[in-house]
mmCIF file of C-alpha atoms in Angstrom:
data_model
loop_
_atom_site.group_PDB
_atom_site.id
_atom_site.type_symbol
_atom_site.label_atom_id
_atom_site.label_comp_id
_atom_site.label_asym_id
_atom_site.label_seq_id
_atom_site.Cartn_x
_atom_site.Cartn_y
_atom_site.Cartn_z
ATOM 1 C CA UNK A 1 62.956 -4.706 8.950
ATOM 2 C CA UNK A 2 62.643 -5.879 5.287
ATOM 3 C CA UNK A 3 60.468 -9.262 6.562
ATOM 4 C CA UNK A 4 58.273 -6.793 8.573
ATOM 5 C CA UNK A 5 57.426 -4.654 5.528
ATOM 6 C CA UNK A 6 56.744 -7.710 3.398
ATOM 7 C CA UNK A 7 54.567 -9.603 6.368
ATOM 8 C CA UNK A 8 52.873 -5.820 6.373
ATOM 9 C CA UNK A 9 52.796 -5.862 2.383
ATOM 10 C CA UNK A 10 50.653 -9.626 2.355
ATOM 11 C CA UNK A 11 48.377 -8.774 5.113
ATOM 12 C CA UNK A 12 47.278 -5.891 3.293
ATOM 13 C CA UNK A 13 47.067 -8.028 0.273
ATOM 14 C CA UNK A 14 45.338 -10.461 2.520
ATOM 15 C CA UNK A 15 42.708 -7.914 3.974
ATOM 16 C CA UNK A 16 42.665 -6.486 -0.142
ATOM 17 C CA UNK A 17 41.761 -10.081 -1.295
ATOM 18 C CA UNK A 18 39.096 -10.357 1.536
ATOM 19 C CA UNK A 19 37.447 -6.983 1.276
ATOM 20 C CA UNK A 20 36.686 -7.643 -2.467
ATOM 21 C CA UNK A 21 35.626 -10.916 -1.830
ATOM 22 C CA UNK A 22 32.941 -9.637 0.464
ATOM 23 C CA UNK A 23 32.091 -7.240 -2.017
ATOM 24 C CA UNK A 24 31.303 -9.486 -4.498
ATOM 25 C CA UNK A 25 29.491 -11.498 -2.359
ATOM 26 C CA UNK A 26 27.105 -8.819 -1.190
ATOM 27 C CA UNK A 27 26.425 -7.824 -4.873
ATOM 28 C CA UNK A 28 26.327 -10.847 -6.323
ATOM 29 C CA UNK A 29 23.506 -11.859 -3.107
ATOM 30 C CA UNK A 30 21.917 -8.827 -3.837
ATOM 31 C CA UNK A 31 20.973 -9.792 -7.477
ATOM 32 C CA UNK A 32 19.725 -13.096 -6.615
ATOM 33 C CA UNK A 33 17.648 -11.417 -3.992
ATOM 34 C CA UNK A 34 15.552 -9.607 -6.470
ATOM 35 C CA UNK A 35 13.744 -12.539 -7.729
ATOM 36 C CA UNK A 36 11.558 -10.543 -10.162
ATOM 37 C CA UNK A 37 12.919 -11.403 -13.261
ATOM 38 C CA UNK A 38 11.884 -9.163 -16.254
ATOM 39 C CA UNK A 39 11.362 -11.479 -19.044
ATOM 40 C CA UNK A 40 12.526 -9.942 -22.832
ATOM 41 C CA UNK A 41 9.210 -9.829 -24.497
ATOM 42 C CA UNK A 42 8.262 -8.286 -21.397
ATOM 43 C CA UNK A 43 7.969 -4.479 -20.512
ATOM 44 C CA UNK A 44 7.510 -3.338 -16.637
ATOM 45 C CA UNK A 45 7.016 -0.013 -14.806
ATOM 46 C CA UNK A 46 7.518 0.263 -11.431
ATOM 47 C CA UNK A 47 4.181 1.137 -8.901
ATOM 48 C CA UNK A 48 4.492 2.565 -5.747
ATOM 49 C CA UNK A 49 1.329 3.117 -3.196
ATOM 50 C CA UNK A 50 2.306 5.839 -0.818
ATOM 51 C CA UNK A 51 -0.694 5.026 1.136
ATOM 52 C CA UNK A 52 0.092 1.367 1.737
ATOM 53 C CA UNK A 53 3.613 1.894 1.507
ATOM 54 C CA UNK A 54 5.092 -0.994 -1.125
ATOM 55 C CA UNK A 55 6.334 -0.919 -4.550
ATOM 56 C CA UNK A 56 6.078 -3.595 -7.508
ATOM 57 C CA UNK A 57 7.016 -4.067 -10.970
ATOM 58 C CA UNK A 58 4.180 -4.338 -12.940
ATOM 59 C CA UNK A 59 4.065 -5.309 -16.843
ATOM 60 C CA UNK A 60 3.396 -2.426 -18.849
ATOM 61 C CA UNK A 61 -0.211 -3.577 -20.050
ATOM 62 C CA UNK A 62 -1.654 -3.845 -17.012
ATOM 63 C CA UNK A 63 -4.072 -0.823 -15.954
ATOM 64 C CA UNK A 64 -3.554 -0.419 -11.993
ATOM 65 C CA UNK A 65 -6.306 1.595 -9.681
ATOM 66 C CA UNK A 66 -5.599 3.183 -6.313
ATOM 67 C CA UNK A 67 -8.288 2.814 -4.068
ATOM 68 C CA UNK A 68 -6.064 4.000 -1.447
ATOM 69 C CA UNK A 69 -7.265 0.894 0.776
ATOM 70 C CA UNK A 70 -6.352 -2.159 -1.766
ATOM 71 C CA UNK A 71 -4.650 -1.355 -5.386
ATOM 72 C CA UNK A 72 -5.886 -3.709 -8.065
ATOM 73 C CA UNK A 73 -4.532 -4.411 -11.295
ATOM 74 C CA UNK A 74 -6.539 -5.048 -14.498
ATOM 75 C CA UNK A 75 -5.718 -7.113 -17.611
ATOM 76 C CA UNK A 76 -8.340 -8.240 -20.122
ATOM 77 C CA UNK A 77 -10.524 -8.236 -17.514
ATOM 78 C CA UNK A 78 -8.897 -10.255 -15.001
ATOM 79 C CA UNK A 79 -7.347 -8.710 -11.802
ATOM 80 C CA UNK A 80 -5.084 -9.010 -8.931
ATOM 81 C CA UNK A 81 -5.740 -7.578 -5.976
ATOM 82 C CA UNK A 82 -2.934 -6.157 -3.019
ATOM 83 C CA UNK A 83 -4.458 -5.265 0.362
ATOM 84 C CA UNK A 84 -3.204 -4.710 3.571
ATOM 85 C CA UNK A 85 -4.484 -6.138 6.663
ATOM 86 C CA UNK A 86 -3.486 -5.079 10.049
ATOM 87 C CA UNK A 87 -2.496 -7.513 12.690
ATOM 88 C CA UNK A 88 -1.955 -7.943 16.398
ATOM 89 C CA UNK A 89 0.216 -10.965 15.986
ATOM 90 C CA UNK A 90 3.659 -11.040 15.722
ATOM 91 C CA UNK A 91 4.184 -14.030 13.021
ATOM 92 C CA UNK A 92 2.935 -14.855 9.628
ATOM 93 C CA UNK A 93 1.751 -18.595 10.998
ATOM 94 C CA UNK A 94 -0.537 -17.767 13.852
ATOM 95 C CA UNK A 95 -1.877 -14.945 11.574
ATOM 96 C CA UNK A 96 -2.473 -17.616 8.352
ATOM 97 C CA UNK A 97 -3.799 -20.305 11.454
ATOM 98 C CA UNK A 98 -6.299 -17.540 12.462
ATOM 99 C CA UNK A 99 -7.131 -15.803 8.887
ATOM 100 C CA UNK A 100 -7.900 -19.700 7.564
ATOM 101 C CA UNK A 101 -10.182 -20.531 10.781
ATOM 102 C CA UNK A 102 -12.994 -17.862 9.561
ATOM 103 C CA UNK A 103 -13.199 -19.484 6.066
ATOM 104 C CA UNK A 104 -14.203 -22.976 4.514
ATOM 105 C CA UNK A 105 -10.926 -23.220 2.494
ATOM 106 C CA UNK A 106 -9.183 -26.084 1.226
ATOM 107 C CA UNK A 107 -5.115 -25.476 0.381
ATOM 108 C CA UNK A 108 -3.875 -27.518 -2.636
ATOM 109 C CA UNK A 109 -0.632 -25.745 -2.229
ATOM 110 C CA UNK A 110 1.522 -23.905 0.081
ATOM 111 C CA UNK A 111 5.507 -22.509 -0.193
ATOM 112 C CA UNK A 112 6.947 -20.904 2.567
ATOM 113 C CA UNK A 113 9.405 -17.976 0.855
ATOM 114 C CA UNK A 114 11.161 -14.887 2.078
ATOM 115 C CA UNK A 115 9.998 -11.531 -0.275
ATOM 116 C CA UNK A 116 12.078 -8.092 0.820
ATOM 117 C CA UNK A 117 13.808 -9.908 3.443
ATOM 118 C CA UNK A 118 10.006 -10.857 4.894
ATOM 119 C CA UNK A 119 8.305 -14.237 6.338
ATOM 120 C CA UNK A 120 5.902 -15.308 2.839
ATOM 121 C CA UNK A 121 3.866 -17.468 2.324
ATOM 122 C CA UNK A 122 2.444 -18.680 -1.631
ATOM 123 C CA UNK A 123 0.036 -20.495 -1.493
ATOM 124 C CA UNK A 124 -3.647 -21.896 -3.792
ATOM 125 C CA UNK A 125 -6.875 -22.136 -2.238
ATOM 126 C CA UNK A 126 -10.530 -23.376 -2.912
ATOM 127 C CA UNK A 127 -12.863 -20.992 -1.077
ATOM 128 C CA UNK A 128 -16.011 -23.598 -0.977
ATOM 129 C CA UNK A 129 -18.722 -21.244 0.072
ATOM 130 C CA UNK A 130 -17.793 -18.793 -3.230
ATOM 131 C CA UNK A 131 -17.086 -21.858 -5.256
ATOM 132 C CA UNK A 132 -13.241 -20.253 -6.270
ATOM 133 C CA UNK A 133 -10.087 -21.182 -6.694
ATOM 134 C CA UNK A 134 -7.366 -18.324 -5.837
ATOM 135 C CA UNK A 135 -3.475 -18.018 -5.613
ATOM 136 C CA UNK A 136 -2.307 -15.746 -3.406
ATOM 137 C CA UNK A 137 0.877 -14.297 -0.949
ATOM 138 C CA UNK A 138 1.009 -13.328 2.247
ATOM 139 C CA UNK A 139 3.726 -11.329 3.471
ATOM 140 C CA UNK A 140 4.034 -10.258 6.846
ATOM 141 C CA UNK A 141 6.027 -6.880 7.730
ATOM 142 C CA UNK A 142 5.502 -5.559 11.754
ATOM 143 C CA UNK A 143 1.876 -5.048 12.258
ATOM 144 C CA UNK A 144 0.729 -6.032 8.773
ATOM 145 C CA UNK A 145 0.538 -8.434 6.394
ATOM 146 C CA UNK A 146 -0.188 -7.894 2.616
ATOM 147 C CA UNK A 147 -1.932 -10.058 0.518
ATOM 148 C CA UNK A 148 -1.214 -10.416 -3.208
ATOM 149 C CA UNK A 149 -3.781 -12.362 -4.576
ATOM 150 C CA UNK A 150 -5.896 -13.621 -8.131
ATOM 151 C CA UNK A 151 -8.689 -15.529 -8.906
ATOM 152 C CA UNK A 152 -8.025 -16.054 -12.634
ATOM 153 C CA UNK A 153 -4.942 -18.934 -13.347
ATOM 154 C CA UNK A 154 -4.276 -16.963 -16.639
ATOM 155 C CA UNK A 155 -2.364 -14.557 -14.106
ATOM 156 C CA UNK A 156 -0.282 -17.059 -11.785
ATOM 157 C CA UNK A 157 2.416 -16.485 -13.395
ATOM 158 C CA UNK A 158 2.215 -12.944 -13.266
ATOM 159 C CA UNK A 159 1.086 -12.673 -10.032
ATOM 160 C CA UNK A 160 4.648 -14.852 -9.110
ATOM 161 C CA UNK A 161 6.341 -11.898 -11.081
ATOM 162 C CA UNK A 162 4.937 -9.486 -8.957
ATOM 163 C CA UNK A 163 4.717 -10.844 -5.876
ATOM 164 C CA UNK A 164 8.463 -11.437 -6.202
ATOM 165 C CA UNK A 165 9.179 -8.027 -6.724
ATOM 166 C CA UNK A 166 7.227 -6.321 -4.050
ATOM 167 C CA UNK A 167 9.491 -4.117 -1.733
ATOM 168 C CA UNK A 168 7.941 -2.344 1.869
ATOM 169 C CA UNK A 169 8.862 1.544 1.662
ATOM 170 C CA UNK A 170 8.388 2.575 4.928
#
């Protein structure tokens, strides 16, 4: 009787030990999974577009306009653009394959990433017939796929930020 109560007594220690593990395993993957990183000399707000259904964190001195279609955000001039494009097919790569054969393009750089738990794609392009070089991301969610995108390198890295951050709210 007294071995059964202390067999009992380290299984639930054993089941304890393993629940908590778990736990910290799920937070501690959450936190990596936000890959935005908010930078100390940096202040965000968070943007949501009801209309296109997505929210970003955006730094603070960036002015950001609805056009209900595409939502573009404005520093100094410079912008990044998100739009969303609808799509009948049911991967990121035939869509990128397709998308790329109606424009003279030349890729100097391409990372294949997960953003929101989403097939991405990063990559920098030379459009040749508007003489333009542009970073951009293409996530794919269902029947969509966004695309985060800048013409000006002076934003790349804050294009990464948000990019990164960008979460589909159904």
């Amino acid at each position: 009787m007294i071995k059964a109560k202390i067999k009992n007594k380290n299984i639930f220690i054993i089941i304890i030990i393993f629940v908590t593990i778990l736990f910290l395993g799920l937070v501690f993957k959450t936190s990596f999974n936000n890959s935005y990183v908010n930078t100390p000399n940096q202040s965000v707000r968070e943007y949501s577009s009801k209309f296109l259904k997505f929210k970003i964190f955006v730094p603070s001195d960036y002015k950001i306009e609805d056009k209900e279609i595409s939502v573009t955000l404005i520093r100094e001039k410079k912008e990044i653009n998100i739009v969303r494009n609808g799509t009948n097919f049911s991967n990121l790569e035939d869509y990128l394959v397709n998308f790329d054969s109606k424009r003279n393009i030349n890729i100097s750089d391409e990372n294949q990433l997960e953003i929101d738990g989403y097939s991405s794609v990063s990559r920098t392009v030379s459009v040749q017939d508007e003489n333009i070089i542009q970073k951009s991301y293409y996530i794919f969610v269902g029947k969509a796929v966004y695309i985060i995108s800048t013409s000006s390198p002076e934003l790349y890295e804050d294009l990464d930020q948000i990019a990164r951050s960008f979460k589909y709210t159904p």
